[in-house]
XYZ file of N, CA and C in Angstrom:
747
model
N -14.294 -15.707 -7.587
C -15.226 -14.866 -8.502
C -16.910 -14.666 -7.533
N -16.737 -15.596 -6.943
C -18.206 -14.936 -5.986
C -18.398 -14.174 -4.989
N -17.014 -13.502 -4.811
C -16.372 -12.293 -3.847
C -16.536 -11.429 -4.433
N -15.627 -11.640 -5.589
C -15.992 -10.139 -6.331
C -17.303 -9.989 -6.663
N -17.965 -10.841 -7.084
C -19.826 -10.474 -7.400
C -20.422 -9.778 -5.964
N -19.859 -10.221 -4.844
C -20.556 -10.087 -3.675
C -20.147 -8.950 -3.524
N -18.990 -8.405 -3.307
C -18.055 -6.818 -3.402
C -18.849 -6.362 -3.590
N -18.650 -6.293 -4.976
C -19.403 -5.314 -6.375
C -20.915 -5.354 -5.986
N -21.493 -5.909 -5.398
C -23.029 -5.877 -5.191
C -23.123 -4.814 -3.947
N -22.020 -5.289 -2.798
C -22.831 -4.484 -1.489
C -21.575 -3.067 -2.385
N -20.638 -2.830 -3.360
C -20.362 -1.480 -3.035
C -22.113 -0.949 -3.581
N -22.648 -1.607 -4.949
C -23.175 -1.148 -5.790
C -24.726 -0.381 -5.198
N -24.907 -1.568 -3.858
C -25.998 -1.346 -3.092
C -26.025 0.340 -1.947
N -24.393 0.417 -1.420
C -24.224 1.340 -0.809
C -23.870 3.011 -1.374
N -23.544 2.540 -2.865
C -23.586 3.826 -3.548
C -25.107 4.319 -3.839
N -25.899 3.048 -4.180
C -27.517 3.659 -4.974
C -28.124 4.801 -3.320
N -27.682 3.308 -2.405
C -28.860 3.871 -1.025
C -28.204 5.638 -0.645
N -26.753 5.762 -1.037
C -26.492 7.274 -0.890
C -26.948 7.966 -1.639
N -26.622 7.858 -2.677
C -27.630 8.815 -3.962
C -28.859 9.161 -3.462
N -29.625 7.980 -3.037
C -31.277 8.114 -2.989
C -31.600 8.787 -1.369
N -30.913 8.581 -1.034
C -30.488 9.608 0.221
C -30.533 10.508 0.021
N -29.634 11.230 -0.847
C -28.812 12.586 -1.193
C -30.223 13.196 -1.870
N -30.216 12.287 -3.209
C -31.422 12.741 -4.209
C -32.996 13.430 -2.732
N -33.301 12.269 -2.044
C -34.461 12.798 -1.289
C -34.205 14.098 -0.785
N -32.856 13.866 -0.775
C -33.041 15.534 0.954
C -32.736 16.473 -0.274
N -32.654 16.518 -1.086
C -32.360 17.823 -2.118
C -33.903 18.350 -2.611
N -34.453 16.768 -2.940
C -36.031 17.474 -3.213
C -36.786 17.799 -2.215
N -36.812 17.412 -0.705
C -37.263 17.759 0.745
C -37.054 19.103 0.716
N -35.262 19.341 0.612
C -35.368 20.574 1.422
C -35.374 22.177 0.180
N -35.385 21.507 -0.815
C -35.422 22.352 -1.823
C -34.766 23.496 -1.702
N -33.337 23.380 -1.899
C -33.047 25.005 -1.898
C -31.580 24.249 -2.174
N -30.918 26.071 -3.265
C -29.901 25.830 -4.174
C -28.463 25.010 -3.119
N -28.477 25.254 -2.054
C -27.043 24.607 -1.034
C -26.918 23.529 -0.871
N -28.308 22.456 -1.102
C -28.439 21.226 -1.859
C -28.209 20.977 -3.002
N -28.010 20.793 -4.234
C -27.830 20.373 -5.185
C -28.448 18.613 -5.384
N -28.915 18.415 -6.326
C -29.291 17.393 -7.340
C -28.133 16.428 -7.324
N -28.050 14.971 -6.597
C -27.104 14.563 -7.305
C -26.477 14.444 -8.814
N -28.130 14.341 -9.937
C -27.481 14.150 -11.076
C -27.146 15.588 -11.611
N -27.186 16.675 -11.106
C -26.913 17.826 -11.636
C -25.126 17.892 -11.343
N -25.145 17.170 -9.794
C -23.606 16.957 -9.246
C -22.706 16.415 -10.671
N -23.483 15.120 -10.863
C -22.835 13.815 -11.954
C -22.444 15.005 -13.201
N -23.782 14.549 -13.387
C -23.381 15.586 -14.367
C -22.356 16.745 -15.044
N -21.728 17.349 -14.197
C -21.282 18.642 -14.487
C -19.542 18.051 -14.598
N -18.983 17.017 -13.736
C -18.118 16.476 -13.017
C -16.670 16.402 -15.083
N -17.621 15.933 -15.510
C -16.799 16.013 -16.940
C -15.997 17.443 -17.047
N -17.200 18.309 -17.215
C -17.055 19.745 -17.875
C -15.680 20.395 -16.413
N -16.412 20.096 -14.891
C -15.477 21.163 -14.311
C -13.881 19.969 -14.331
N -13.823 18.759 -14.733
C -12.322 18.002 -14.629
C -11.497 18.574 -15.294
N -12.209 19.118 -16.707
C -11.335 19.594 -18.168
C -11.067 20.965 -17.289
N -11.671 21.863 -16.688
C -10.904 23.053 -16.405
C -10.345 23.152 -15.228
N -10.013 22.451 -14.659
C -9.454 22.281 -13.370
C -9.116 21.335 -12.716
N -9.476 20.704 -12.426
C -10.124 19.788 -10.963
C -8.392 19.233 -10.969
N -8.150 18.750 -12.522
C -7.377 17.000 -12.517
C -6.212 17.971 -11.735
N -5.871 18.915 -12.134
C -4.114 19.430 -11.188
C -4.384 19.524 -9.808
N -5.957 19.980 -9.209
C -5.820 19.902 -8.053
C -5.679 18.813 -7.126
N -6.600 17.600 -8.103
C -6.754 16.195 -7.121
C -5.523 15.695 -7.143
N -4.304 15.668 -8.467
C -3.340 15.204 -8.443
C -2.422 15.676 -7.199
N -2.053 16.889 -7.108
C -1.858 17.666 -6.070
C -2.311 16.955 -4.413
N -3.493 16.885 -4.068
C -3.452 16.127 -2.643
C -3.339 14.610 -2.670
N -3.893 14.346 -3.889
C -3.191 12.781 -4.207
C -1.070 12.741 -4.002
N -1.298 13.036 -4.485
C 0.745 13.221 -3.827
C 1.165 13.881 -2.778
N 0.196 14.449 -2.107
C 0.162 14.886 -0.593
C 0.292 13.868 0.295
N -0.733 13.223 0.313
C -1.790 11.872 0.675
C -0.967 10.744 0.809
N -0.135 10.548 -0.444
C 0.507 9.504 -0.860
C 2.147 9.469 -0.218
N 2.570 10.866 -0.788
C 4.026 10.911 0.404
C 3.554 10.453 2.344
N 2.641 11.761 2.516
C 3.039 12.001 3.927
C 1.888 10.331 4.530
N 1.636 9.752 4.142
C 0.674 7.992 4.099
C 2.154 7.049 4.143
N 3.274 7.170 3.123
C 3.998 6.368 3.719
C 5.725 6.920 4.174
N 5.810 7.963 4.573
C 6.220 8.713 5.616
C 6.057 8.047 6.718
N 4.750 8.343 7.056
C 4.166 8.094 8.215
C 4.258 6.048 8.706
N 4.264 5.498 7.927
C 4.095 4.070 7.678
C 5.468 3.367 7.631
N 6.487 3.721 7.117
C 7.845 3.281 7.146
C 8.415 3.975 8.626
N 8.071 4.571 9.054
C 8.426 5.329 10.430
C 7.839 4.528 11.035
N 6.498 4.315 11.136
C 5.943 3.564 12.181
C 6.142 2.204 12.397
N 6.325 1.609 11.138
C 7.031 0.665 11.051
C 8.377 0.085 11.455
N 9.258 1.076 11.322
C 10.515 1.040 12.050
C 10.285 1.616 13.372
N 9.625 1.786 13.867
C 9.599 2.255 15.253
C 8.666 1.232 16.216
N 7.756 0.438 15.585
C 7.424 -0.524 16.112
C 8.601 -1.614 16.106
N 9.017 -1.764 14.877
C 9.563 -2.694 15.199
C 11.521 -2.826 16.393
N 11.494 -1.964 16.042
C 11.967 -1.132 17.021
C 11.672 -1.563 18.633
N 10.334 -0.752 19.107
C 9.398 -1.462 20.220
C 9.433 -2.670 20.492
N 9.466 -3.607 19.386
C 9.548 -4.729 19.714
C 10.367 -5.615 20.467
N 11.641 -5.646 19.467
C 12.601 -6.291 20.009
C 13.466 -5.217 20.950
N 13.552 -4.321 21.057
C 14.816 -3.076 22.202
C 13.241 -3.280 23.308
N 13.602 -3.762 24.180
C 12.240 -3.725 25.322
C 12.372 -2.802 26.188
N 13.330 -1.947 26.607
C 13.714 -0.918 27.046
C 13.229 0.801 26.553
N 13.616 0.748 24.690
C 12.814 1.906 23.815
C 11.777 1.262 24.182
N 11.268 0.126 23.643
C 9.626 -0.064 24.256
C 8.979 0.894 24.952
N 9.913 0.804 26.211
C 8.776 0.925 27.579
C 9.888 2.403 27.658
N 9.482 3.140 27.023
C 9.920 4.655 26.575
C 9.382 5.406 25.550
N 8.993 4.197 25.026
C 8.449 4.926 23.775
C 7.060 4.573 24.516
N 6.180 3.497 24.574
C 4.797 3.789 25.636
C 4.587 4.427 25.892
N 5.535 5.238 26.795
C 4.923 6.670 27.876
C 5.071 7.674 26.938
N 5.421 7.504 26.105
C 5.350 8.844 24.824
C 4.519 8.998 23.736
N 4.053 7.565 23.472
C 2.989 7.436 22.330
C 1.705 7.599 23.599
N 1.693 7.110 24.709
C 0.239 7.444 25.693
C 0.372 9.429 25.828
N 1.229 9.325 25.772
C 0.955 11.294 26.653
C 0.560 12.192 24.924
N 1.595 11.546 23.504
C 1.416 11.986 22.450
C 0.251 12.018 21.991
N -0.266 10.549 22.295
C -1.907 10.506 21.205
C -3.304 10.484 20.853
N -3.392 11.462 22.246
C -4.343 12.324 22.884
C -4.143 13.476 22.401
N -3.588 14.064 21.882
C -2.699 15.584 21.795
C -3.499 15.843 20.395
N -4.392 17.017 20.489
C -4.959 17.363 19.016
C -3.796 17.921 18.106
N -3.484 17.164 17.269
C -3.259 17.930 16.135
C -2.801 18.637 15.304
N -4.199 18.763 15.056
C -4.249 20.302 14.598
C -4.022 21.458 15.389
N -4.195 21.359 16.382
C -3.841 22.297 17.225
C -2.385 23.022 16.859
N -2.079 21.976 16.656
C -0.299 22.240 16.400
C 0.074 22.786 14.519
N -1.401 22.711 13.865
C -1.019 23.425 13.041
C -0.584 25.153 12.350
N -0.794 26.045 13.604
C -0.100 27.076 13.356
C 1.621 27.138 13.243
N 1.591 26.898 14.600
C 3.415 26.470 14.971
C 3.666 25.502 13.368
N 3.265 24.270 12.503
C 4.360 23.931 12.208
C 4.180 24.516 10.332
N 3.155 25.527 10.464
C 3.247 26.623 10.004
C 4.007 27.821 9.646
N 4.334 28.010 10.920
C 5.556 28.783 11.000
C 7.049 28.559 10.759
N 7.013 26.953 11.360
C 8.281 26.623 11.311
C 8.995 26.149 9.627
N 7.487 25.667 8.733
C 7.726 24.827 7.560
C 7.282 25.447 6.647
N 6.595 26.313 6.755
C 6.004 27.648 6.222
C 4.874 27.577 5.557
N 4.577 27.921 4.213
C 2.824 27.542 3.456
C 2.940 26.076 2.918
N 4.096 25.897 1.785
C 4.168 24.822 0.933
C 3.464 23.469 1.810
N 3.751 22.364 0.630
C 3.249 21.297 0.685
C 4.406 20.777 1.807
N 5.390 20.965 2.688
C 6.054 20.565 4.075
C 4.896 20.065 4.434
N 4.320 21.734 5.186
C 3.559 21.486 5.973
C 2.090 20.739 6.095
N 1.663 20.317 4.934
C 0.933 19.394 4.733
C 0.648 18.084 5.096
N 2.202 18.133 4.170
C 2.933 16.370 4.806
C 3.237 16.110 6.265
N 3.220 17.278 6.782
C 4.156 17.000 8.124
C 2.594 16.708 9.084
N 1.940 17.373 8.739
C 0.371 17.536 9.377
C -0.055 15.798 9.360
N 0.171 15.577 7.855
C -0.735 13.904 7.675
C 0.160 12.958 8.667
N 1.226 13.501 8.109
C 2.263 11.913 9.607
C 2.334 12.186 10.953
N 2.125 13.424 11.655
C 1.973 12.917 12.762
C 0.522 13.172 13.674
N -0.405 13.330 12.383
C -2.008 12.656 12.997
C -2.148 11.238 12.483
N -1.577 10.680 11.973
C -1.714 8.900 12.011
C -0.336 8.077 12.140
N 0.843 8.786 12.680
C 1.626 8.159 12.676
C 1.721 7.434 13.916
N 0.620 7.500 14.993
C 0.903 7.742 16.185
C 0.046 6.352 16.209
N -1.220 6.228 15.805
C -2.503 5.125 15.437
C -1.618 3.993 14.721
N -0.767 4.434 13.742
C 0.297 2.683 13.273
C 0.930 2.015 14.320
N 1.820 3.444 14.867
C 2.561 2.474 15.438
C 1.703 1.619 16.848
N 0.790 1.963 17.326
C -0.382 1.257 18.054
C -0.489 0.479 17.143
N -1.066 0.236 16.317
C -1.804 -0.766 15.729
C -0.159 -2.232 15.113
N 0.615 -1.359 14.816
C 1.899 -2.604 14.597
C 1.857 -2.778 15.703
N 2.134 -2.178 16.887
C 3.169 -2.671 18.011
C 2.392 -3.575 18.973
N 0.504 -3.576 19.110
C -0.583 -4.840 19.375
C -0.283 -6.003 18.628
N -0.069 -5.705 17.293
C -0.081 -7.087 16.488
C 1.314 -7.749 16.412
N 2.323 -6.687 16.488
C 3.718 -7.307 17.187
C 3.164 -8.294 18.700
N 2.970 -7.774 19.426
C 2.845 -8.358 20.796
C 1.814 -9.216 20.410
N 1.341 -9.427 19.450
C -0.025 -11.322 20.071
C 0.639 -12.271 18.886
N 1.944 -12.066 18.424
C 2.328 -13.147 17.296
C 2.737 -14.414 18.446
N 2.289 -15.106 18.755
C 2.745 -16.468 19.679
C 4.405 -16.965 19.813
N 4.557 -16.602 20.897
C 6.050 -16.638 21.535
C 6.296 -18.211 21.093
N 5.507 -19.276 21.291
C 5.732 -20.485 20.454
C 6.090 -20.065 18.834
N 5.817 -19.348 18.072
C 5.974 -19.675 17.196
C 7.650 -19.169 16.715
N 7.823 -17.659 17.347
C 9.116 -17.520 17.793
C 10.688 -18.867 18.297
N 10.136 -19.146 18.743
C 10.802 -20.769 19.581
C 10.827 -21.848 18.818
N 9.916 -22.036 18.059
C 10.095 -22.766 17.125
C 11.051 -22.763 15.795
N 10.452 -21.534 15.241
C 11.895 -20.935 13.959
C 12.995 -21.114 14.863
N 13.191 -20.582 16.024
C 15.057 -20.385 16.114
C 15.262 -21.559 16.905
N 14.305 -22.362 17.302
C 14.432 -23.920 17.379
C 15.546 -24.247 16.242
N 15.179 -24.193 15.438
C 15.304 -25.003 13.781
C 16.428 -23.756 13.066
N 16.762 -23.295 13.510
C 18.382 -22.098 13.582
C 18.278 -20.747 12.349
N 16.691 -20.342 12.172
C 16.213 -18.965 11.786
C 17.061 -18.369 12.533
N 17.436 -17.460 11.363
C 18.427 -16.021 11.857
C 17.163 -14.637 11.723
N 17.392 -13.917 12.408
C 16.333 -12.766 12.886
C 15.993 -12.515 11.471
N 16.865 -12.073 10.029
C 16.407 -11.693 8.968
C 14.853 -12.887 8.614
N 15.715 -14.070 8.476
C 13.961 -15.077 8.356
C 12.951 -14.922 9.239
N 13.561 -14.561 10.418
C 12.237 -14.280 10.941
C 11.644 -13.077 10.752
N 12.266 -12.417 10.244
C 11.552 -11.487 9.816
C 11.008 -11.484 8.577
N 11.732 -12.343 7.875
C 10.477 -12.601 6.669
C 9.497 -13.362 6.835
N 10.022 -14.487 7.619
C 8.511 -15.845 7.480
C 8.258 -15.705 8.755
N 7.834 -14.990 9.866
C 6.873 -14.542 10.733
C 6.367 -13.207 10.944
N 7.137 -12.575 11.007
C 6.635 -11.139 11.764
C 6.349 -10.329 10.724
N 6.997 -10.087 9.437
C 5.930 -9.256 8.219
C 5.002 -10.059 8.300
N 4.573 -11.589 7.978
C 3.622 -11.556 7.427
C 2.666 -11.858 8.555
N 2.910 -11.691 9.915
C 1.805 -11.447 11.131
C 1.313 -10.306 11.080
N 2.150 -9.298 11.110
C 1.857 -8.173 11.061
C 0.974 -7.148 9.623
N 1.113 -7.884 8.516
C 0.467 -7.335 7.025
C -0.541 -6.854 7.168
N -1.716 -7.538 7.691
C -3.280 -7.596 7.369
C -3.504 -6.376 8.143
N -2.481 -6.380 9.929
C -3.175 -5.379 10.325
C -2.527 -3.613 10.070
N -1.502 -3.981 9.299
C -0.418 -2.536 8.441
C -2.039 -2.547 7.897
N -2.654 -3.155 6.535
C -2.970 -2.701 6.137
C -4.423 -2.683 6.202
N -4.896 -2.813 7.127
C -6.283 -2.424 7.844
C -6.406 -1.010 8.663
N -4.912 -0.841 8.990
C -3.940 0.398 9.724
C -4.060 1.540 8.274
N -3.673 1.007 7.438
C -3.614 2.434 5.475
C -4.877 2.047 5.939
N -5.810 1.681 5.780
C -7.095 1.901 5.325
C -8.086 2.963 6.156
N -7.614 3.117 7.326
C -7.862 3.813 8.385
C -7.258 5.505 8.504
N -6.238 5.358 7.976
C -5.124 5.912 7.843
C -5.491 6.877 6.484
N -5.561 6.964 5.114
C -6.206 6.960 3.947
C -7.131 7.968 4.432
N -8.362 7.414 5.268
C -9.721 8.619 5.408
C -8.699 9.331 6.105
N -8.394 9.124 7.459
C -7.619 10.393 7.867
C -6.581 10.954 7.428
N -6.286 10.899 6.599
C -5.091 11.666 6.071
C -6.066 12.664 4.868
N -7.218 12.208 4.518
C -8.328 12.781 3.288
C -8.459 13.474 4.100
N -9.283 13.476 5.492
C -9.726 14.785 6.197
C -8.946 15.783 6.615
N -7.347 15.363 7.557
C -6.901 16.413 7.775
C -6.585 17.210 5.976
N -5.926 16.544 5.255
C -5.424 17.543 3.975
C -6.490 18.193 3.430
N -7.511 18.068 3.539
C -8.880 19.108 3.520
C -8.554 20.061 4.145
N -8.123 20.152 5.276
C -7.824 21.135 6.664
C -7.312 21.959 5.956
N -5.827 21.329 5.801
C -4.563 21.973 5.749
C -4.763 22.808 4.455
N -5.400 21.820 3.118
C -5.293 23.003 2.198
C -5.756 24.123 2.036
N -6.905 24.536 2.911
C -7.235 25.685 3.018
C -6.692 26.799 3.293
N -5.325 26.075 3.503
C -3.975 27.287 4.211
C -3.163 27.454 3.078
N -2.886 28.626 2.773
C -1.443 29.081 1.745
C -1.493 28.864 0.452
N -2.219 27.841 0.318
C -2.107 27.015 -1.352
C -3.183 27.741 -2.191
N -3.134 27.197 -3.564
C -4.095 27.243 -4.699
C -3.921 25.993 -5.562
N -3.535 25.181 -4.692
C -3.384 23.730 -5.154
C -3.673 23.070 -4.298
N -4.710 22.267 -4.854
C -5.467 20.343 -4.108
C -7.274 20.471 -3.856
N -7.575 19.915 -3.329
C -8.959 19.358 -3.772
C -9.932 20.400 -2.285
N -8.610 20.647 -0.979
C -9.219 21.434 -0.042
C -9.433 22.848 -0.712
N -8.371 23.687 -0.734
C -8.761 24.688 -1.593
C -9.586 24.633 -2.839
N -10.179 23.810 -3.543
C -10.946 23.929 -4.520
C -12.660 24.059 -4.328
N -12.653 22.653 -3.099
C -14.098 22.909 -2.388
C -14.588 23.897 -1.901
N -13.307 24.635 -1.226
C -12.965 25.965 -0.035
C -13.609 27.124 -0.961
N -12.773 27.155 -2.565
C -13.132 28.653 -2.590
C -14.555 28.551 -4.062
N -15.115 27.228 -4.007
C -16.089 26.856 -5.191
C -17.337 27.561 -4.252
N -17.414 27.071 -2.690
C -17.998 27.529 -1.908
C -18.460 29.390 -1.360
N -17.047 29.574 -1.190
C -16.411 31.193 -0.736
C -17.657 31.605 -2.802
N -17.432 31.295 -3.589
C -17.632 31.691 -4.867
C -19.087 31.522 -5.380
N -19.929 31.413 -3.929
C -21.387 30.431 -4.109
C -21.636 29.614 -5.548
N -20.640 28.775 -5.522
C -20.423 28.022 -7.295
C -20.798 26.195 -6.408
N -21.775 26.060 -6.269
C -22.701 25.477 -5.095
C -22.209 23.793 -6.186
N -22.463 23.585 -6.913
C -22.664 22.562 -8.418
C -20.867 22.570 -7.955
N -20.086 23.055 -8.350
C -18.318 22.458 -8.328
C -18.554 22.350 -6.760
N -18.690 22.866 -5.955
C -18.203 22.378 -4.743
C -18.741 21.003 -4.397
N -20.170 20.426 -5.154
C -20.161 19.174 -4.320
C -19.586 18.113 -5.131
N -19.466 18.885 -6.524
C -18.649 18.262 -7.177
C -17.139 17.291 -7.133
N -16.440 18.890 -6.577
C -15.305 18.530 -5.185
C -15.690 17.264 -4.797
N -16.728 17.707 -4.204
C -16.581 16.710 -2.603
C -16.612 15.099 -3.509
N -17.556 14.908 -4.312
C -17.987 14.147 -5.096
C -16.268 12.838 -5.760
N -15.667 13.773 -6.416
C -14.488 13.905 -6.631
C -13.570 12.971 -5.411
N -13.230 14.065 -4.498
C -12.304 13.593 -3.313
C -12.730 12.186 -3.022
N -13.902 11.989 -2.784
C -14.739 10.861 -1.856
C -14.345 9.989 -2.895
N -14.228 9.810 -4.254
C -13.603 8.919 -5.218
C -12.798 8.575 -5.389
N -11.736 9.762 -5.098
C -10.719 9.232 -4.764
C -10.366 8.397 -3.675
N -10.688 8.761 -2.286
C -10.503 8.024 -1.241
C -11.236 6.509 -1.441
N -11.886 6.189 -2.112
C -12.423 4.883 -2.021
C -11.916 4.486 -2.968
N -11.110 4.756 -4.233
C -10.380 4.113 -4.548
C -9.015 3.833 -4.158
N -8.731 4.336 -3.554
C -7.963 4.248 -2.575
C -7.453 3.086 -1.515
N -8.465 2.701 -1.151
C -9.300 1.857 -0.388
C -9.201 0.426 -0.974
N -9.781 0.829 -2.676
C -9.625 -0.660 -3.906
C -8.497 -0.925 -3.636
N -7.229 -0.002 -3.659
C -5.789 -0.483 -3.661
C -5.492 -1.021 -3.123
N -6.221 -1.037 -1.871
C -5.371 -1.539 0.042
C -5.937 -3.159 -0.334
N -7.351 -2.956 -0.916
C -7.979 -4.600 -0.716
C -6.871 -5.216 -1.878
N -6.657 -4.659 -3.001
C -5.625 -5.219 -3.513
C -4.431 -5.879 -3.458
N -4.177 -5.249 -2.589
C -2.789 -5.293 -2.090
C -2.451 -6.404 -0.879
N -4.126 -6.237 -0.416
C -4.160 -7.379 0.809
C -4.746 -8.459 0.003
N -5.333 -9.051 -1.063
C -5.317 -10.126 -1.763
C -3.900 -10.629 -2.015
N -2.592 -10.021 -2.692
C -1.744 -9.975 -3.225
C -0.719 -10.317 -2.562
N -0.737 -9.635 -0.651
C 0.194 -10.029 0.267
C -0.351 -11.098 1.206
N -1.874 -11.180 1.021
C -2.151 -11.986 2.438
C -2.892 -13.582 1.242
N -2.175 -14.041 0.570
C -3.249 -15.491 -0.398
C -3.548 -16.093 1.096
N -2.620 -16.063 2.111
C -3.042 -17.571 2.917
C -3.953 -17.637 3.514
N -5.082 -16.439 4.201
C -6.075 -15.648 4.917
C -7.099 -16.073 3.849
N -7.437 -15.889 2.674
C -8.438 -16.629 1.661
C -8.471 -17.758 0.875
N -7.132 -18.230 1.687
C -6.590 -20.044 1.342
C -7.673 -20.539 2.021
């Protein structure tokens, strides 16, 4: 209960501080380009009923699919690198070379190959976050003490039992931390990709409002997208509480 109250208190303070700075900036600059937060919040219900719900659902679907694919593939690759040392050495070199490449530069190529639909947007999310997932999970696996493996194998544990009772519990906290970073990255990338070849998605909604000089709707879109990211973070926190109870005991 105390942790919940402390968390809610931090969230409330952070939200109040952000909105206070936003309000002060709107007062000082006094320009229609920077809409006051009170005006923005008063319009959320109206804009939501008009069209925003479909845009948000389209974006969330792409985010969830992209992150899920990247997480599953990243976990498989990281586990394979850990178990098969030769494969691990090859993949280390591959990841080391590919990680720094700016994946957004590949967007025109992906669009030419996969078209302008959801597939391109999902591929871009996967391409950008899968390497950080692989690297973080690989390092987490390498940090498992060898003594833990020796103890369990001496007791006759099979590979499946090692996976269930040692490996997965050991890497779950790091996987969830990586997932938090991936959510923020996926939202940022999706915003960029949704400005091309689509008429659904929060990126399209925000840019469309900007081009129509409807600044209030633009800020509503930004706020709603930010709130969606925040609730996804809360979902990951809930998963951590459920899956990593041993850390809180």
